[in-house]
Amino acid sequence: EDKVVQSPLSLVVHEGDTVTLNCSYEVTNFRSLLWYKQEKKAPTFLFMLTSSGIEKKSGRLSSILDKKELSSILNITATQTGDSAIYLCAVVMYSGGGADGLTFGKGTHLIIQP
Amino acid sequence: DGGITQSPKYLFRKEGQNVTLSCEQNLNHDAMYWYRQDPGQGLRLIYYSQIVNDFQKGDIAEGYSVSREKKESFPLTVTSAQKNPTAFYLCATFDSGANYGYTFGSGTRLTVV
């Protein structure tokens, strides 16, 4: 059974802190790993990672995938209250003709206190 | 603007009723998906469709039904057989082309009263 596990499930830090969110996976036919930020409604796309191991960066956010450890981390530096959200990790399995869908982790609920 | 429109945003259902959630897209994406989100559960796949007139069950399809008569539309019916339908429902499309990735709608929050 395909499995995506995120940790921690919840995290409370102070503004300015750096946080690291984890995502590990056990899936067949791995294609890519996606990170999303969900504030109130629709998840918004952050990064797509593949087995190439190339780090992705966007402002204070960065992410990388370790294909040996079958895991990925999402780093947020100098956190702000606007970073408070649920961060979702999802794995795409390759089906040959497209994507069958995403398998999501349970998410990490991040709260940034002023 | 290109995107996904889900309606209604909030829906209340009485016990024993069927309700239908709408998902419309103008992104010209072939693949469409329905996910259910419960607190602490992440997103779980209900149904997906990779092409018009074809759809497949996801991990939690029991008590749900879908249709895909048009490329733009993928409605989800929550039937009375679904014993615990209160949840947040998200529709998504997938682009396998140049803009590879998923796009999500804003969701429908369904509550049983």
PDB file of C-alpha atoms in Angstrom:
ATOM      1  CA  GLU A   1       0.000   0.000   0.000  1.00  0.00           C
ATOM      2  CA  ASP A   2       1.318   3.417  -0.971  1.00  0.00           C
ATOM      3  CA  LYS A   3       2.126   5.557   2.023  1.00  0.00           C
ATOM      4  CA  VAL A   4       3.147   9.168   2.633  1.00  0.00           C
ATOM      5  CA  VAL A   5       4.021  10.222   6.177  1.00  0.00           C
ATOM      6  CA  GLN A   6       4.547  13.787   7.302  1.00  0.00           C
ATOM      7  CA  SER A   7       6.094  14.955  10.536  1.00  0.00           C
ATOM      8  CA  PRO A   8       5.484  16.676  12.756  1.00  0.00           C
ATOM      9  CA  LEU A   9       1.696  16.801  12.453  1.00  0.00           C
ATOM     10  CA  SER A  10       1.644  20.158  14.201  1.00  0.00           C
ATOM     11  CA  LEU A  11       4.245  22.737  15.089  1.00  0.00           C
ATOM     12  CA  VAL A  12       4.128  26.046  16.935  1.00  0.00           C
ATOM     13  CA  VAL A  13       7.077  28.435  16.661  1.00  0.00           C
ATOM     14  CA  HIS A  14       7.785  32.124  17.093  1.00  0.00           C
ATOM     15  CA  GLU A  15       8.139  34.610  14.295  1.00  0.00           C
ATOM     16  CA  GLY A  16      11.692  34.640  12.997  1.00  0.00           C
ATOM     17  CA  ASP A  17      12.387  30.999  13.755  1.00  0.00           C
ATOM     18  CA  THR A  18      13.458  28.493  11.102  1.00  0.00           C
ATOM     19  CA  VAL A  19      11.364  25.360  10.643  1.00  0.00           C
ATOM     20  CA  THR A  20      11.934  22.061   8.854  1.00  0.00           C
ATOM     21  CA  LEU A  21       9.007  19.917   7.793  1.00  0.00           C
ATOM     22  CA  ASN A  22       9.493  16.286   6.855  1.00  0.00           C
ATOM     23  CA  CYS A  23       7.848  13.969   4.356  1.00  0.00           C
ATOM     24  CA  SER A  24       8.714  10.310   3.822  1.00  0.00           C
ATOM     25  CA  TYR A  25       7.147   7.963   1.302  1.00  0.00           C
ATOM     26  CA  GLU A  26       6.805   4.345   0.313  1.00  0.00           C
ATOM     27  CA  VAL A  27       5.191   4.116  -3.113  1.00  0.00           C
ATOM     28  CA  THR A  28       5.472   2.165  -6.331  1.00  0.00           C
ATOM     29  CA  ASN A  29       6.519   3.884  -9.570  1.00  0.00           C
ATOM     30  CA  PHE A  30       7.530   7.150  -7.952  1.00  0.00           C
ATOM     31  CA  ARG A  31       7.362  10.084 -10.341  1.00  0.00           C
ATOM     32  CA  SER A  32       7.562  13.244  -8.282  1.00  0.00           C
ATOM     33  CA  LEU A  33       6.845  14.782  -4.894  1.00  0.00           C
ATOM     34  CA  LEU A  34       4.815  17.940  -4.485  1.00  0.00           C
ATOM     35  CA  TRP A  35       4.561  20.402  -1.629  1.00  0.00           C
ATOM     36  CA  TYR A  36       1.441  22.518  -1.132  1.00  0.00           C
ATOM     37  CA  LYS A  37       0.435  25.257   1.289  1.00  0.00           C
ATOM     38  CA  GLN A  38      -3.193  25.273   2.415  1.00  0.00           C
ATOM     39  CA  GLU A  39      -4.431  28.298   4.308  1.00  0.00           C
ATOM     40  CA  LYS A  40      -8.190  28.209   4.198  1.00  0.00           C
ATOM     41  CA  LYS A  41      -9.405  26.527   1.074  1.00  0.00           C
ATOM     42  CA  ALA A  42      -7.574  25.370  -2.029  1.00  0.00           C
ATOM     43  CA  PRO A  43      -3.999  24.128  -1.593  1.00  0.00           C
ATOM     44  CA  THR A  44      -1.531  26.282  -3.483  1.00  0.00           C
ATOM     45  CA  PHE A  45       1.481  24.770  -5.185  1.00  0.00           C
ATOM     46  CA  LEU A  46       4.924  25.346  -3.714  1.00  0.00           C
ATOM     47  CA  PHE A  47       7.441  22.937  -5.208  1.00  0.00           C
ATOM     48  CA  MET A  48       7.801  19.858  -7.342  1.00  0.00           C
ATOM     49  CA  LEU A  49      10.756  17.580  -6.634  1.00  0.00           C
ATOM     50  CA  THR A  50      12.080  14.625  -8.561  1.00  0.00           C
ATOM     51  CA  SER A  51      14.753  12.011  -8.037  1.00  0.00           C
ATOM     52  CA  SER A  52      17.307  14.398  -9.557  1.00  0.00           C
ATOM     53  CA  GLY A  53      17.953  15.717  -6.052  1.00  0.00           C
ATOM     54  CA  ILE A  54      17.972  19.325  -7.191  1.00  0.00           C
ATOM     55  CA  GLU A  55      17.042  21.753  -4.440  1.00  0.00           C
ATOM     56  CA  LYS A  56      14.176  24.120  -5.137  1.00  0.00           C
ATOM     57  CA  LYS A  57      14.050  27.604  -3.650  1.00  0.00           C
ATOM     58  CA  SER A  58      11.515  30.373  -3.522  1.00  0.00           C
ATOM     59  CA  GLY A  59      12.270  33.288  -1.232  1.00  0.00           C
ATOM     60  CA  ARG A  60      12.458  31.995   2.324  1.00  0.00           C
ATOM     61  CA  LEU A  61      11.244  28.524   1.346  1.00  0.00           C
ATOM     62  CA  SER A  62      13.397  25.708   0.062  1.00  0.00           C
ATOM     63  CA  SER A  63      12.958  21.990  -0.439  1.00  0.00           C
ATOM     64  CA  ILE A  64      14.973  18.991  -1.465  1.00  0.00           C
ATOM     65  CA  LEU A  65      14.362  15.291  -2.004  1.00  0.00           C
ATOM     66  CA  ASP A  66      16.641  12.491  -0.837  1.00  0.00           C
ATOM     67  CA  LYS A  67      15.962   9.558  -3.131  1.00  0.00           C
ATOM     68  CA  LYS A  68      17.997   7.139  -1.011  1.00  0.00           C
ATOM     69  CA  GLU A  69      16.095   7.981   2.150  1.00  0.00           C
ATOM     70  CA  LEU A  70      12.789   8.291   0.236  1.00  0.00           C
ATOM     71  CA  SER A  71      12.085  11.556   1.932  1.00  0.00           C
ATOM     72  CA  SER A  72      11.880  15.274   1.429  1.00  0.00           C
ATOM     73  CA  ILE A  73      12.207  18.306   3.648  1.00  0.00           C
ATOM     74  CA  LEU A  74      10.647  21.738   3.382  1.00  0.00           C
ATOM     75  CA  ASN A  75      12.567  24.544   5.083  1.00  0.00           C
ATOM     76  CA  ILE A  76      11.158  27.930   5.972  1.00  0.00           C
ATOM     77  CA  THR A  77      13.599  30.526   7.298  1.00  0.00           C
ATOM     78  CA  ALA A  78      12.778  33.766   9.133  1.00  0.00           C
ATOM     79  CA  THR A  79       9.165  32.649   9.560  1.00  0.00           C
ATOM     80  CA  GLN A  80       6.334  35.171   9.465  1.00  0.00           C
ATOM     81  CA  THR A  81       2.753  34.949  10.725  1.00  0.00           C
ATOM     82  CA  GLY A  82       1.641  34.639   7.106  1.00  0.00           C
ATOM     83  CA  ASP A  83       3.436  31.296   6.932  1.00  0.00           C
ATOM     84  CA  SER A  84       0.837  29.828   9.283  1.00  0.00           C
ATOM     85  CA  ALA A  85      -0.929  27.105   7.282  1.00  0.00           C
ATOM     86  CA  ILE A  86      -1.217  23.409   6.700  1.00  0.00           C
ATOM     87  CA  TYR A  87       1.663  22.154   4.566  1.00  0.00           C
ATOM     88  CA  LEU A  88       0.788  19.133   2.475  1.00  0.00           C
ATOM     89  CA  CYS A  89       3.172  16.685   0.892  1.00  0.00           C
ATOM     90  CA  ALA A  90       1.937  14.534  -1.982  1.00  0.00           C
ATOM     91  CA  VAL A  91       3.537  11.884  -4.150  1.00  0.00           C
ATOM     92  CA  VAL A  92       2.708  11.312  -7.801  1.00  0.00           C
ATOM     93  CA  MET A  93       3.012   7.782  -9.103  1.00  0.00           C
ATOM     94  CA  TYR A  94       3.795   7.265 -12.751  1.00  0.00           C
ATOM     95  CA  SER A  95       1.108   5.337 -14.582  1.00  0.00           C
ATOM     96  CA  GLY A  96       2.501   5.456 -18.098  1.00  0.00           C
ATOM     97  CA  GLY A  97      -0.311   7.487 -19.537  1.00  0.00           C
ATOM     98  CA  GLY A  98      -0.543  10.311 -17.091  1.00  0.00           C
ATOM     99  CA  ALA A  99      -1.018  10.507 -13.369  1.00  0.00           C
ATOM    100  CA  ASP A 100      -3.463   8.383 -11.415  1.00  0.00           C
ATOM    101  CA  GLY A 101      -3.694  10.918  -8.659  1.00  0.00           C
ATOM    102  CA  LEU A 102      -1.799  12.110  -5.685  1.00  0.00           C
ATOM    103  CA  THR A 103      -1.251  10.258  -2.446  1.00  0.00           C
ATOM    104  CA  PHE A 104      -1.209  12.858   0.299  1.00  0.00           C
ATOM    105  CA  GLY A 105       0.294  12.867   3.732  1.00  0.00           C
ATOM    106  CA  LYS A 106      -1.830  14.090   6.634  1.00  0.00           C
ATOM    107  CA  GLY A 107      -0.171  17.489   6.534  1.00  0.00           C
ATOM    108  CA  THR A 108       1.778  19.555   9.033  1.00  0.00           C
ATOM    109  CA  HIS A 109      -0.209  22.275  10.767  1.00  0.00           C
ATOM    110  CA  LEU A 110       2.258  25.123  11.271  1.00  0.00           C
ATOM    111  CA  ILE A 111       1.410  28.021  13.572  1.00  0.00           C
ATOM    112  CA  ILE A 112       3.681  31.066  13.738  1.00  0.00           C
ATOM    113  CA  GLN A 113       3.223  33.136  16.872  1.00  0.00           C
ATOM    114  CA  PRO A 114       4.075  36.851  16.785  1.00  0.00           C
TER     115      PRO A 114
ATOM    116  CA  ASP B   1      -9.367  33.738 -16.001  1.00  0.00           C
ATOM    117  CA  GLY B   2      -8.534  30.051 -16.333  1.00  0.00           C
ATOM    118  CA  GLY B   3      -9.318  27.953 -13.351  1.00  0.00           C
ATOM    119  CA  ILE B   4     -11.572  25.559 -11.494  1.00  0.00           C
ATOM    120  CA  THR B   5     -14.939  26.562 -10.110  1.00  0.00           C
ATOM    121  CA  GLN B   6     -16.524  24.518  -7.362  1.00  0.00           C
ATOM    122  CA  SER B   7     -20.051  25.169  -6.189  1.00  0.00           C
ATOM    123  CA  PRO B   8     -21.605  25.620  -3.814  1.00  0.00           C
ATOM    124  CA  LYS B   9     -19.018  26.718  -1.245  1.00  0.00           C
ATOM    125  CA  TYR B  10     -21.193  25.454   1.605  1.00  0.00           C
ATOM    126  CA  LEU B  11     -23.810  22.719   1.433  1.00  0.00           C
ATOM    127  CA  PHE B  12     -26.089  21.264   4.055  1.00  0.00           C
ATOM    128  CA  ARG B  13     -27.615  17.841   3.612  1.00  0.00           C
ATOM    129  CA  LYS B  14     -30.304  16.075   5.521  1.00  0.00           C
ATOM    130  CA  GLU B  15     -29.931  12.434   6.443  1.00  0.00           C
ATOM    131  CA  GLY B  16     -30.931  10.194   3.535  1.00  0.00           C
ATOM    132  CA  GLN B  17     -30.567  12.824   0.827  1.00  0.00           C
ATOM    133  CA  ASN B  18     -28.363  12.707  -2.232  1.00  0.00           C
ATOM    134  CA  VAL B  19     -26.477  15.891  -3.062  1.00  0.00           C
ATOM    135  CA  THR B  20     -24.346  16.842  -6.033  1.00  0.00           C
ATOM    136  CA  LEU B  21     -21.207  18.962  -5.896  1.00  0.00           C
ATOM    137  CA  SER B  22     -20.241  20.822  -9.028  1.00  0.00           C
ATOM    138  CA  CYS B  23     -16.745  21.129 -10.488  1.00  0.00           C
ATOM    139  CA  GLU B  24     -16.168  23.066 -13.710  1.00  0.00           C
ATOM    140  CA  GLN B  25     -12.822  23.861 -15.351  1.00  0.00           C
ATOM    141  CA  ASN B  26     -11.753  25.965 -18.307  1.00  0.00           C
ATOM    142  CA  LEU B  27      -8.120  24.903 -18.256  1.00  0.00           C
ATOM    143  CA  ASN B  28      -8.603  22.316 -21.006  1.00  0.00           C
ATOM    144  CA  HIS B  29      -7.075  19.653 -18.757  1.00  0.00           C
ATOM    145  CA  ASP B  30      -7.972  16.044 -19.488  1.00  0.00           C
ATOM    146  CA  ALA B  31      -7.658  14.644 -15.978  1.00  0.00           C
ATOM    147  CA  MET B  32      -9.922  15.610 -13.092  1.00  0.00           C
ATOM    148  CA  TYR B  33     -10.040  14.410  -9.483  1.00  0.00           C
ATOM    149  CA  TRP B  34     -12.186  14.541  -6.384  1.00  0.00           C
ATOM    150  CA  TYR B  35     -10.610  14.538  -2.931  1.00  0.00           C
ATOM    151  CA  ARG B  36     -12.094  14.502   0.517  1.00  0.00           C
ATOM    152  CA  GLN B  37     -10.394  16.233   3.433  1.00  0.00           C
ATOM    153  CA  ASP B  38     -11.159  15.509   7.078  1.00  0.00           C
ATOM    154  CA  PRO B  39      -9.338  17.089  10.013  1.00  0.00           C
ATOM    155  CA  GLY B  40      -6.075  15.265  10.607  1.00  0.00           C
ATOM    156  CA  GLN B  41      -6.580  13.023   7.583  1.00  0.00           C
ATOM    157  CA  GLY B  42      -4.951  14.912   4.739  1.00  0.00           C
ATOM    158  CA  LEU B  43      -6.603  14.501   1.324  1.00  0.00           C
ATOM    159  CA  ARG B  44      -8.026  11.198   0.181  1.00  0.00           C
ATOM    160  CA  LEU B  45      -8.886  10.331  -3.411  1.00  0.00           C
ATOM    161  CA  ILE B  46     -12.551   9.569  -4.122  1.00  0.00           C
ATOM    162  CA  TYR B  47     -12.738   9.317  -7.916  1.00  0.00           C
ATOM    163  CA  TYR B  48     -10.704  10.419 -10.881  1.00  0.00           C
ATOM    164  CA  SER B  49     -11.199  10.717 -14.613  1.00  0.00           C
ATOM    165  CA  GLN B  50      -8.428  10.861 -17.175  1.00  0.00           C
ATOM    166  CA  ILE B  51     -10.700  11.319 -20.188  1.00  0.00           C
ATOM    167  CA  VAL B  52     -14.297  12.104 -21.064  1.00  0.00           C
ATOM    168  CA  ASN B  53     -16.747   9.238 -20.481  1.00  0.00           C
ATOM    169  CA  ASP B  54     -14.270   7.350 -18.324  1.00  0.00           C
ATOM    170  CA  PHE B  55     -13.608   7.439 -14.595  1.00  0.00           C
ATOM    171  CA  GLN B  56     -12.002   5.271 -11.939  1.00  0.00           C
ATOM    172  CA  LYS B  57     -12.564   4.680  -8.243  1.00  0.00           C
ATOM    173  CA  GLY B  58     -10.079   6.082  -5.823  1.00  0.00           C
ATOM    174  CA  ASP B  59      -9.342   4.932  -2.284  1.00  0.00           C
ATOM    175  CA  ILE B  60     -12.681   5.886  -0.718  1.00  0.00           C
ATOM    176  CA  ALA B  61     -15.282   5.662  -3.513  1.00  0.00           C
ATOM    177  CA  GLU B  62     -18.021   3.914  -1.524  1.00  0.00           C
ATOM    178  CA  GLY B  63     -21.125   6.094  -1.195  1.00  0.00           C
ATOM    179  CA  TYR B  64     -20.084   8.418  -4.013  1.00  0.00           C
ATOM    180  CA  SER B  65     -20.741   8.561  -7.746  1.00  0.00           C
ATOM    181  CA  VAL B  66     -19.424  10.701 -10.594  1.00  0.00           C
ATOM    182  CA  SER B  67     -19.953  11.350 -14.276  1.00  0.00           C
ATOM    183  CA  ARG B  68     -17.759  12.841 -16.977  1.00  0.00           C
ATOM    184  CA  GLU B  69     -19.953  13.705 -19.933  1.00  0.00           C
ATOM    185  CA  LYS B  70     -17.979  16.804 -20.831  1.00  0.00           C
ATOM    186  CA  LYS B  71     -14.305  17.630 -20.552  1.00  0.00           C
ATOM    187  CA  GLU B  72     -15.090  20.741 -18.529  1.00  0.00           C
ATOM    188  CA  SER B  73     -17.309  19.138 -15.915  1.00  0.00           C
ATOM    189  CA  PHE B  74     -16.846  16.425 -13.267  1.00  0.00           C
ATOM    190  CA  PRO B  75     -19.743  16.483 -10.781  1.00  0.00           C
ATOM    191  CA  LEU B  76     -19.642  14.414  -7.604  1.00  0.00           C
ATOM    192  CA  THR B  77     -22.813  12.973  -6.059  1.00  0.00           C
ATOM    193  CA  VAL B  78     -22.742  12.125  -2.389  1.00  0.00           C
ATOM    194  CA  THR B  79     -25.375   9.446  -1.939  1.00  0.00           C
ATOM    195  CA  SER B  80     -27.308   8.398   1.133  1.00  0.00           C
ATOM    196  CA  ALA B  81     -25.053   5.342   1.255  1.00  0.00           C
ATOM    197  CA  GLN B  82     -22.176   7.537   2.405  1.00  0.00           C
ATOM    198  CA  LYS B  83     -22.511   7.252   6.173  1.00  0.00           C
ATOM    199  CA  ASN B  84     -20.229  10.081   7.197  1.00  0.00           C
ATOM    200  CA  PRO B  85     -20.287  12.699   4.444  1.00  0.00           C
ATOM    201  CA  THR B  86     -19.465  15.769   6.512  1.00  0.00           C
ATOM    202  CA  ALA B  87     -16.122  16.928   5.118  1.00  0.00           C
ATOM    203  CA  PHE B  88     -14.345  19.396   2.865  1.00  0.00           C
ATOM    204  CA  TYR B  89     -14.372  18.320  -0.798  1.00  0.00           C
ATOM    205  CA  LEU B  90     -11.743  19.457  -3.263  1.00  0.00           C
ATOM    206  CA  CYS B  91     -11.775  19.090  -7.027  1.00  0.00           C
ATOM    207  CA  ALA B  92      -8.519  19.178  -8.982  1.00  0.00           C
ATOM    208  CA  THR B  93      -7.260  18.960 -12.538  1.00  0.00           C
ATOM    209  CA  PHE B  94      -3.948  17.694 -13.822  1.00  0.00           C
ATOM    210  CA  ASP B  95      -1.864  19.062 -16.666  1.00  0.00           C
ATOM    211  CA  SER B  96       0.561  16.519 -18.102  1.00  0.00           C
ATOM    212  CA  GLY B  97       1.968  19.012 -20.569  1.00  0.00           C
ATOM    213  CA  ALA B  98       4.218  22.026 -20.395  1.00  0.00           C
ATOM    214  CA  ASN B  99       2.702  23.257 -17.126  1.00  0.00           C
ATOM    215  CA  TYR B 100       2.921  19.880 -15.412  1.00  0.00           C
ATOM    216  CA  GLY B 101       1.050  19.781 -12.148  1.00  0.00           C
ATOM    217  CA  TYR B 102      -2.243  19.905 -10.314  1.00  0.00           C
ATOM    218  CA  THR B 103      -4.641  22.797  -9.842  1.00  0.00           C
ATOM    219  CA  PHE B 104      -7.226  22.779  -7.072  1.00  0.00           C
ATOM    220  CA  GLY B 105     -10.631  24.388  -6.811  1.00  0.00           C
ATOM    221  CA  SER B 106     -11.657  26.338  -3.705  1.00  0.00           C
ATOM    222  CA  GLY B 107     -13.615  23.459  -2.270  1.00  0.00           C
ATOM    223  CA  THR B 108     -17.109  22.687  -0.995  1.00  0.00           C
ATOM    224  CA  ARG B 109     -17.785  22.191   2.685  1.00  0.00           C
ATOM    225  CA  LEU B 110     -20.571  19.652   3.141  1.00  0.00           C
ATOM    226  CA  THR B 111     -22.364  19.300   6.464  1.00  0.00           C
ATOM    227  CA  VAL B 112     -25.021  16.774   7.374  1.00  0.00           C
ATOM    228  CA  VAL B 113     -27.786  18.206   9.539  1.00  0.00           C
TER     229      VAL B 113
END
